[in-house]
Amino acid sequence: MSRHVVVVGAGPAGLGAAAGALRAGARVTLVDAAEEPGGQYHRMPPAAFGAARPGRLHHGWRGFERLRDRVLGHPRCDWWPESAVWTVERAEQGPPHVHVLRGEADGAGRERRVLRPDALVLAPGAHDRVLPFPGWELPGVYTAGAAQALAKGERLVIGDPVLIAGSGPFLLPVAASLLEAGATVLEVLEANPAATVARGWARRPWELAHQAGKAGELAGYAGLLARHRVPYRTGRAVIEARGDGRVEEAVTARLHHDWSVVPGTERTVAVDALCVTHGFSPQLELAVAAGCLLRGGAADAAFADVDADQRTSVPGVYAAGEITGIAGAPAARTEGLLAGWAAGGGDPGDRAAAALRRRRDRARAFAGRLAAAHPVGAAWPGWLRPDTVVCRCEETTYGALLRAADGEAAGSARAVKLGTRAGLGPCQARVCGPTVAGLLRGRADGGDPHHRPVAQPIRLGELANPPVEDPEEKESAR
Ligand SMILES: Cc1cc2nc3c(=O)[nH]c(=O)nc-3n(C[C@H](O)[C@H](O)[C@H](O)COP(=O)(O)OP(=O)(O)OC[C@H]3O[C@@H](n4cnc5c(N)ncnc54)[C@H](O)[C@@H]3O)c2cc1C
């Protein structure tokens, strides 16, 4: 019987992994919580919206369609849409068992399934990171990811006019999505000064030739902004949102390179909605539950650690895409192809695999450039006031966090969290985890913002039902 590879996530990395494993001769189960494959990059309106056509913003759409059709139409591929992996369970031998909730979230046919693969590829991607500032919890303040998901996936605009602020190239596709969906974008603010952005992007210029596609894509967004006369300003950020019951004004200010505010440069802008992003946080919970080692030092900047063939530290578990580093969709797809080839038992000496490794390394260089051009300045906590909410689920304020860290819970991040409940609410620190870890650095040790044994919500009733075993799984479990 051929090797069974389970791939979690059907974004660029997961689709690549499925293709790689199929090419190596494996049987693949491709699992994604979403209705359609494509992940964040190739997000489309649901099928119920009628025959959807990719917009101008769906770069590399043809290539995506070819990959999708090749994978999903393959006789050895079993595609599980609307299937959330809620946990992985370490096994005595071999890779962890994969626990899946299969079927529409509130649908009657939803069932628990357990997969016991010969190899597991984790490709769950990232979510966008937002730093807190006074008023960020007001209705009308959106993460850029949510604003883009609504524009790209539901054809809805979050408001009109909109101000977009934060850091990173992601500001540009978000602005483009909002413009295409019909909103007026007042301005796009990049917090890093022009010199930092220019120095970062100019790093290792000889590699730029290999990233012509990405450069062309960014140039396309810049052209769209110019046509709509949307200013792109560097060294400026939103440091406060104000309004009576919902956002009405954004306070912007010039920043030094460390993101401290230049006094006297504050400006108030009337807005209908505000859209913010400060980078991405990898979805590491499944990797952590599987026991994979992380790299990256500080817990709030960690990624899954992988070798040259995308193997994690756990035998039989591979990782690809944004959970190994933020480098864009082409890098994610190439990592996926490599991970799938290795997971499917492909020959590591294969010439195509060697070419993929070289392509992956070049694409990864983009990650270094991105990190250098758009760092998060260390002085951002200066925007906070004692009453600024840091954990929105539990309404823990910055002041409460500092009092606990400097007082009764001194030294222990775990004690600070138990004392203030920061990160213990419904989102289980997905939003505030990296922020709290950053704010406590130097004040308290311990705690892992990625430790979340239950990766997706599951009802007690669903948990009480025994899982359904696949016949082929039962065979291999014997
Ligand atoms: C909100 C957001 C918007 C973005 N928009 C753009 C853009 O417009 N342009 C651009 O260049 N880059 C964009 N990016 C970055 C881009 O998405 C990535 O470079 C690329 O998509 C990464 O591919 P991936 O396969 O690693 O992850 P993703 O594309 O994120 O795919 C991960 C997939 O895993 C699934 N998944 C996650 N957890 C589970 C689970 N527990 N069970 C089952 N399925 C799961 C998700 O549903 C998703 O389909 C965006 C990123 C984010 C987070």
Short mmCIF file of N, CA, C and O and ligand atoms in Angstrom, two decimals, residues 8-14 31-34 36-43 57 83-86 123-128 144-146 148-149 152 170 173-174 177 214 217 221 280 283 286 320-323 326-330 332-333 455-456, ligand 1:
data_model
loop_
_atom_site.label_atom_id
_atom_site.label_comp_id
_atom_site.label_asym_id
_atom_site.label_seq_id
_atom_site.Cartn_x
_atom_site.Cartn_y
_atom_site.Cartn_z
N VAL A 8 -2.10 19.44 6.33
CA VAL A 8 -3.04 20.36 7.00
C VAL A 8 -2.86 21.75 6.40
O VAL A 8 -1.80 22.36 6.53
N GLY A 9 -3.92 22.24 5.73
CA GLY A 9 -3.86 23.56 5.08
C GLY A 9 -3.77 23.39 3.57
O GLY A 9 -2.95 22.60 3.09
N ALA A 10 -4.65 24.09 2.85
CA ALA A 10 -4.62 24.01 1.38
C ALA A 10 -4.35 25.38 0.77
O ALA A 10 -4.92 25.76 -0.24
N GLY A 11 -3.48 26.16 1.43
CA GLY A 11 -2.98 27.41 0.86
C GLY A 11 -1.85 27.06 -0.12
O GLY A 11 -1.68 25.88 -0.49
N PRO A 12 -1.06 28.05 -0.52
CA PRO A 12 0.04 27.76 -1.45
C PRO A 12 0.96 26.65 -0.93
O PRO A 12 1.35 25.76 -1.69
N ALA A 13 1.27 26.66 0.38
CA ALA A 13 2.18 25.65 0.93
C ALA A 13 1.54 24.27 0.93
O ALA A 13 2.16 23.27 0.53
N GLY A 14 0.28 24.18 1.39
CA GLY A 14 -0.39 22.89 1.49
C GLY A 14 -0.66 22.27 0.13
O GLY A 14 -0.48 21.06 -0.07
N VAL A 31 -6.47 18.51 4.05
CA VAL A 31 -7.50 18.97 4.99
C VAL A 31 -7.44 20.48 5.13
O VAL A 31 -6.36 21.04 5.36
N ASP A 32 -8.58 21.16 5.00
CA ASP A 32 -8.59 22.61 5.23
C ASP A 32 -9.90 23.01 5.87
O ASP A 32 -10.97 22.50 5.51
N ALA A 33 -9.82 23.96 6.80
CA ALA A 33 -11.03 24.44 7.48
C ALA A 33 -11.92 25.24 6.53
O ALA A 33 -13.12 25.37 6.75
N ALA A 34 -11.32 25.77 5.45
CA ALA A 34 -12.10 26.60 4.52
C ALA A 34 -12.89 25.75 3.53
O ALA A 34 -12.62 24.57 3.37
N GLU A 36 -13.00 26.35 0.27
CA GLU A 36 -12.27 26.25 -1.00
C GLU A 36 -10.77 26.22 -0.72
O GLU A 36 -10.32 26.80 0.26
N PRO A 37 -9.99 25.60 -1.60
CA PRO A 37 -8.53 25.67 -1.43
C PRO A 37 -8.02 27.05 -1.83
O PRO A 37 -8.75 27.83 -2.43
N GLY A 38 -6.78 27.36 -1.52
CA GLY A 38 -6.18 28.63 -1.94
C GLY A 38 -5.58 29.43 -0.79
O GLY A 38 -4.74 30.28 -1.02
N GLY A 39 -6.06 29.18 0.44
CA GLY A 39 -5.50 29.90 1.60
C GLY A 39 -5.80 31.38 1.53
O GLY A 39 -6.76 31.82 0.90
N GLN A 40 -4.93 32.17 2.15
CA GLN A 40 -5.15 33.62 2.22
C GLN A 40 -4.90 34.29 0.87
O GLN A 40 -5.56 35.25 0.50
N TYR A 41 -3.91 33.80 0.16
CA TYR A 41 -3.47 34.49 -1.06
C TYR A 41 -4.49 34.37 -2.18
O TYR A 41 -4.74 35.32 -2.92
N HIS A 42 -5.09 33.18 -2.32
CA HIS A 42 -6.04 32.96 -3.42
C HIS A 42 -7.46 32.86 -2.89
O HIS A 42 -8.24 32.04 -3.36
N ARG A 43 -7.76 33.68 -1.92
CA ARG A 43 -9.12 33.68 -1.35
C ARG A 43 -10.12 34.17 -2.40
O ARG A 43 -9.88 35.14 -3.11
N LEU A 57 -6.50 41.39 -8.57
CA LEU A 57 -5.62 41.24 -7.41
C LEU A 57 -5.18 39.80 -7.19
O LEU A 57 -4.38 39.53 -6.33
N SER A 83 -12.95 21.22 7.03
CA SER A 83 -12.49 20.22 7.98
C SER A 83 -11.37 20.83 8.82
O SER A 83 -10.30 21.13 8.30
N ALA A 84 -11.67 21.05 10.09
CA ALA A 84 -10.71 21.73 10.96
C ALA A 84 -9.93 20.72 11.80
O ALA A 84 -10.53 19.85 12.43
N VAL A 85 -8.61 20.81 11.76
CA VAL A 85 -7.80 19.97 12.64
C VAL A 85 -7.81 20.66 14.00
O VAL A 85 -7.28 21.76 14.14
N TRP A 86 -8.46 20.02 14.98
CA TRP A 86 -8.58 20.71 16.28
C TRP A 86 -7.46 20.34 17.22
O TRP A 86 -7.15 21.07 18.13
N ALA A 123 0.84 22.96 7.25
CA ALA A 123 0.91 24.19 6.43
C ALA A 123 -0.28 25.10 6.78
O ALA A 123 -1.05 25.48 5.90
N PRO A 124 -0.42 25.45 8.08
CA PRO A 124 -1.62 26.21 8.48
C PRO A 124 -1.49 27.72 8.32
O PRO A 124 -2.43 28.44 8.62
N GLY A 125 -0.33 28.22 7.86
CA GLY A 125 -0.20 29.65 7.57
C GLY A 125 -0.07 30.51 8.82
O GLY A 125 0.39 30.07 9.88
N ALA A 126 -0.49 31.78 8.66
CA ALA A 126 -0.30 32.77 9.73
C ALA A 126 -1.57 33.60 9.84
O ALA A 126 -2.47 33.48 9.03
N HIS A 127 -1.65 34.41 10.88
CA HIS A 127 -2.70 35.43 10.88
C HIS A 127 -2.04 36.78 11.12
O HIS A 127 -0.89 36.85 11.55
N ASP A 128 -2.74 37.86 10.78
CA ASP A 128 -2.05 39.14 10.86
C ASP A 128 -1.99 39.65 12.30
O ASP A 128 -2.85 39.38 13.11
N ALA A 144 -6.06 44.37 9.13
CA ALA A 144 -5.99 44.44 7.67
C ALA A 144 -6.43 43.10 7.07
O ALA A 144 -7.07 43.08 6.00
N GLY A 145 -6.12 42.00 7.75
CA GLY A 145 -6.51 40.68 7.24
C GLY A 145 -8.03 40.56 7.16
O GLY A 145 -8.56 40.05 6.18
N ALA A 146 -8.72 41.04 8.21
CA ALA A 146 -10.19 40.95 8.22
C ALA A 146 -10.76 41.83 7.12
O ALA A 146 -11.67 41.43 6.39
N GLN A 148 -9.35 42.72 4.40
CA GLN A 148 -9.09 42.14 3.08
C GLN A 148 -9.95 40.91 2.84
O GLN A 148 -10.45 40.70 1.73
N ALA A 149 -10.16 40.10 3.88
CA ALA A 149 -11.00 38.90 3.73
C ALA A 149 -12.42 39.32 3.34
O ALA A 149 -13.04 38.70 2.49
N LYS A 152 -12.12 40.72 -0.36
CA LYS A 152 -11.78 39.71 -1.37
C LYS A 152 -12.78 38.56 -1.35
O LYS A 152 -13.15 38.04 -2.39
N PHE A 170 2.16 44.15 3.10
CA PHE A 170 0.77 43.72 3.12
C PHE A 170 -0.19 44.92 3.08
O PHE A 170 -1.33 44.82 2.64
N PRO A 173 -1.50 45.33 -0.84
CA PRO A 173 -2.63 44.56 -1.36
C PRO A 173 -3.93 44.84 -0.63
O PRO A 173 -5.01 44.77 -1.24
N VAL A 174 -3.84 45.20 0.66
CA VAL A 174 -5.07 45.51 1.39
C VAL A 174 -5.69 46.79 0.83
O VAL A 174 -6.89 46.86 0.57
N SER A 177 -7.24 45.93 -2.46
CA SER A 177 -8.53 45.20 -2.31
C SER A 177 -9.65 46.17 -1.96
O SER A 177 -10.76 46.06 -2.49
N LYS A 214 7.53 39.08 -7.56
CA LYS A 214 7.06 39.79 -6.36
C LYS A 214 7.22 41.30 -6.54
O LYS A 214 6.35 42.10 -6.18
N GLU A 217 4.57 42.61 -8.72
CA GLU A 217 3.29 42.66 -8.01
C GLU A 217 3.22 43.93 -7.14
O GLU A 217 2.23 44.67 -7.18
N TYR A 221 0.67 47.33 -7.31
CA TYR A 221 -0.11 47.96 -6.23
C TYR A 221 0.22 49.46 -6.14
O TYR A 221 -0.66 50.29 -5.96
N PHE A 280 2.85 39.52 10.66
CA PHE A 280 2.10 38.26 10.75
C PHE A 280 2.60 37.42 11.92
O PHE A 280 3.78 37.46 12.26
N GLN A 283 0.81 30.38 12.78
CA GLN A 283 -0.12 29.55 13.58
C GLN A 283 0.63 28.30 14.02
O GLN A 283 0.63 27.30 13.31
N LEU A 286 -0.38 23.68 16.25
CA LEU A 286 -0.31 22.25 15.89
C LEU A 286 1.15 21.78 15.95
O LEU A 286 1.42 20.66 16.41
N ALA A 320 5.71 23.68 6.28
CA ALA A 320 5.94 24.50 5.07
C ALA A 320 5.09 25.75 5.14
O ALA A 320 4.03 25.77 5.76
N GLY A 321 5.58 26.81 4.48
CA GLY A 321 4.81 28.05 4.39
C GLY A 321 5.08 28.98 5.56
O GLY A 321 6.15 28.96 6.17
N GLU A 322 4.08 29.80 5.85
CA GLU A 322 4.28 30.89 6.82
C GLU A 322 4.66 30.41 8.22
O GLU A 322 5.17 31.20 9.00
N ILE A 323 4.41 29.13 8.56
CA ILE A 323 4.80 28.72 9.92
C ILE A 323 6.31 28.53 10.04
O ILE A 323 6.84 28.40 11.13
N ILE A 326 8.00 34.24 7.32
CA ILE A 326 7.09 35.01 6.47
C ILE A 326 7.84 35.40 5.19
O ILE A 326 8.71 36.25 5.21
N ALA A 327 7.52 34.74 4.09
CA ALA A 327 8.28 34.98 2.86
C ALA A 327 7.41 35.07 1.62
O ALA A 327 7.93 35.10 0.51
N GLY A 328 6.08 35.07 1.77
CA GLY A 328 5.21 35.23 0.61
C GLY A 328 4.80 33.90 0.00
O GLY A 328 5.35 32.84 0.31
N ALA A 329 3.81 33.98 -0.90
CA ALA A 329 3.19 32.78 -1.45
C ALA A 329 4.14 31.92 -2.30
O ALA A 329 4.12 30.69 -2.18
N PRO A 330 5.00 32.51 -3.17
CA PRO A 330 5.87 31.63 -3.98
C PRO A 330 6.80 30.79 -3.11
O PRO A 330 7.01 29.60 -3.38
N ALA A 332 6.21 29.86 -0.05
CA ALA A 332 5.37 28.87 0.65
C ALA A 332 5.11 27.67 -0.27
O ALA A 332 5.22 26.52 0.15
N ARG A 333 4.80 27.96 -1.54
CA ARG A 333 4.50 26.87 -2.48
C ARG A 333 5.73 25.99 -2.70
O ARG A 333 5.64 24.76 -2.69
N ALA A 455 -6.53 23.51 18.97
CA ALA A 455 -6.19 24.52 17.97
C ALA A 455 -7.42 25.19 17.37
O ALA A 455 -7.34 26.32 16.89
N GLN A 456 -8.55 24.50 17.37
CA GLN A 456 -9.79 25.05 16.80
C GLN A 456 -10.92 24.76 17.79
O GLN A 456 -10.90 23.70 18.43
C1 LIG B 1 -5.05 37.52 6.48
C2 LIG B 1 -3.96 37.42 5.44
C3 LIG B 1 -4.10 38.00 4.18
C4 LIG B 1 -3.07 37.93 3.24
N1 LIG B 1 -3.21 38.54 2.01
C5 LIG B 1 -2.15 38.57 1.14
C6 LIG B 1 -2.22 39.25 -0.10
O1 LIG B 1 -3.23 39.83 -0.44
N2 LIG B 1 -1.13 39.26 -0.91
C7 LIG B 1 0.02 38.62 -0.55
O2 LIG B 1 1.01 38.66 -1.28
N3 LIG B 1 0.11 37.94 0.61
C8 LIG B 1 -0.94 37.92 1.46
N4 LIG B 1 -0.83 37.27 2.65
C9 LIG B 1 0.36 36.49 2.88
C10 LIG B 1 0.13 35.17 2.08
O3 LIG B 1 -1.14 34.72 2.42
C11 LIG B 1 1.09 34.13 2.38
O4 LIG B 1 2.34 34.52 1.90
C12 LIG B 1 0.73 32.77 1.78
O5 LIG B 1 -0.64 32.62 1.57
C13 LIG B 1 1.19 31.73 2.75
O6 LIG B 1 0.77 30.49 2.34
P1 LIG B 1 0.51 29.32 3.41
O7 LIG B 1 0.08 28.16 2.59
O8 LIG B 1 1.67 29.18 4.31
O9 LIG B 1 -0.69 29.85 4.33
P2 LIG B 1 -2.19 30.25 4.00
O10 LIG B 1 -2.35 30.77 2.64
O11 LIG B 1 -2.60 31.10 5.14
O12 LIG B 1 -2.98 28.86 4.06
C14 LIG B 1 -3.17 28.18 5.28
C15 LIG B 1 -4.42 27.32 5.17
O13 LIG B 1 -4.47 26.47 6.32
C16 LIG B 1 -5.80 26.38 6.77
N5 LIG B 1 -5.76 26.05 8.20
C17 LIG B 1 -5.13 26.72 9.20
N6 LIG B 1 -5.27 26.07 10.37
C18 LIG B 1 -6.02 24.98 10.11
C19 LIG B 1 -6.51 23.92 10.92
N7 LIG B 1 -6.25 23.85 12.24
N8 LIG B 1 -7.28 22.97 10.34
C20 LIG B 1 -7.56 23.00 9.00
N9 LIG B 1 -7.10 24.00 8.18
C21 LIG B 1 -6.34 24.95 8.73
C22 LIG B 1 -6.40 27.76 6.48
O14 LIG B 1 -7.81 27.67 6.35
C23 LIG B 1 -5.71 28.14 5.17
O15 LIG B 1 -6.48 27.80 4.03
C24 LIG B 1 -1.88 37.28 3.57
C25 LIG B 1 -1.75 36.66 4.83
C26 LIG B 1 -2.78 36.72 5.76
C27 LIG B 1 -2.60 36.06 7.11
#
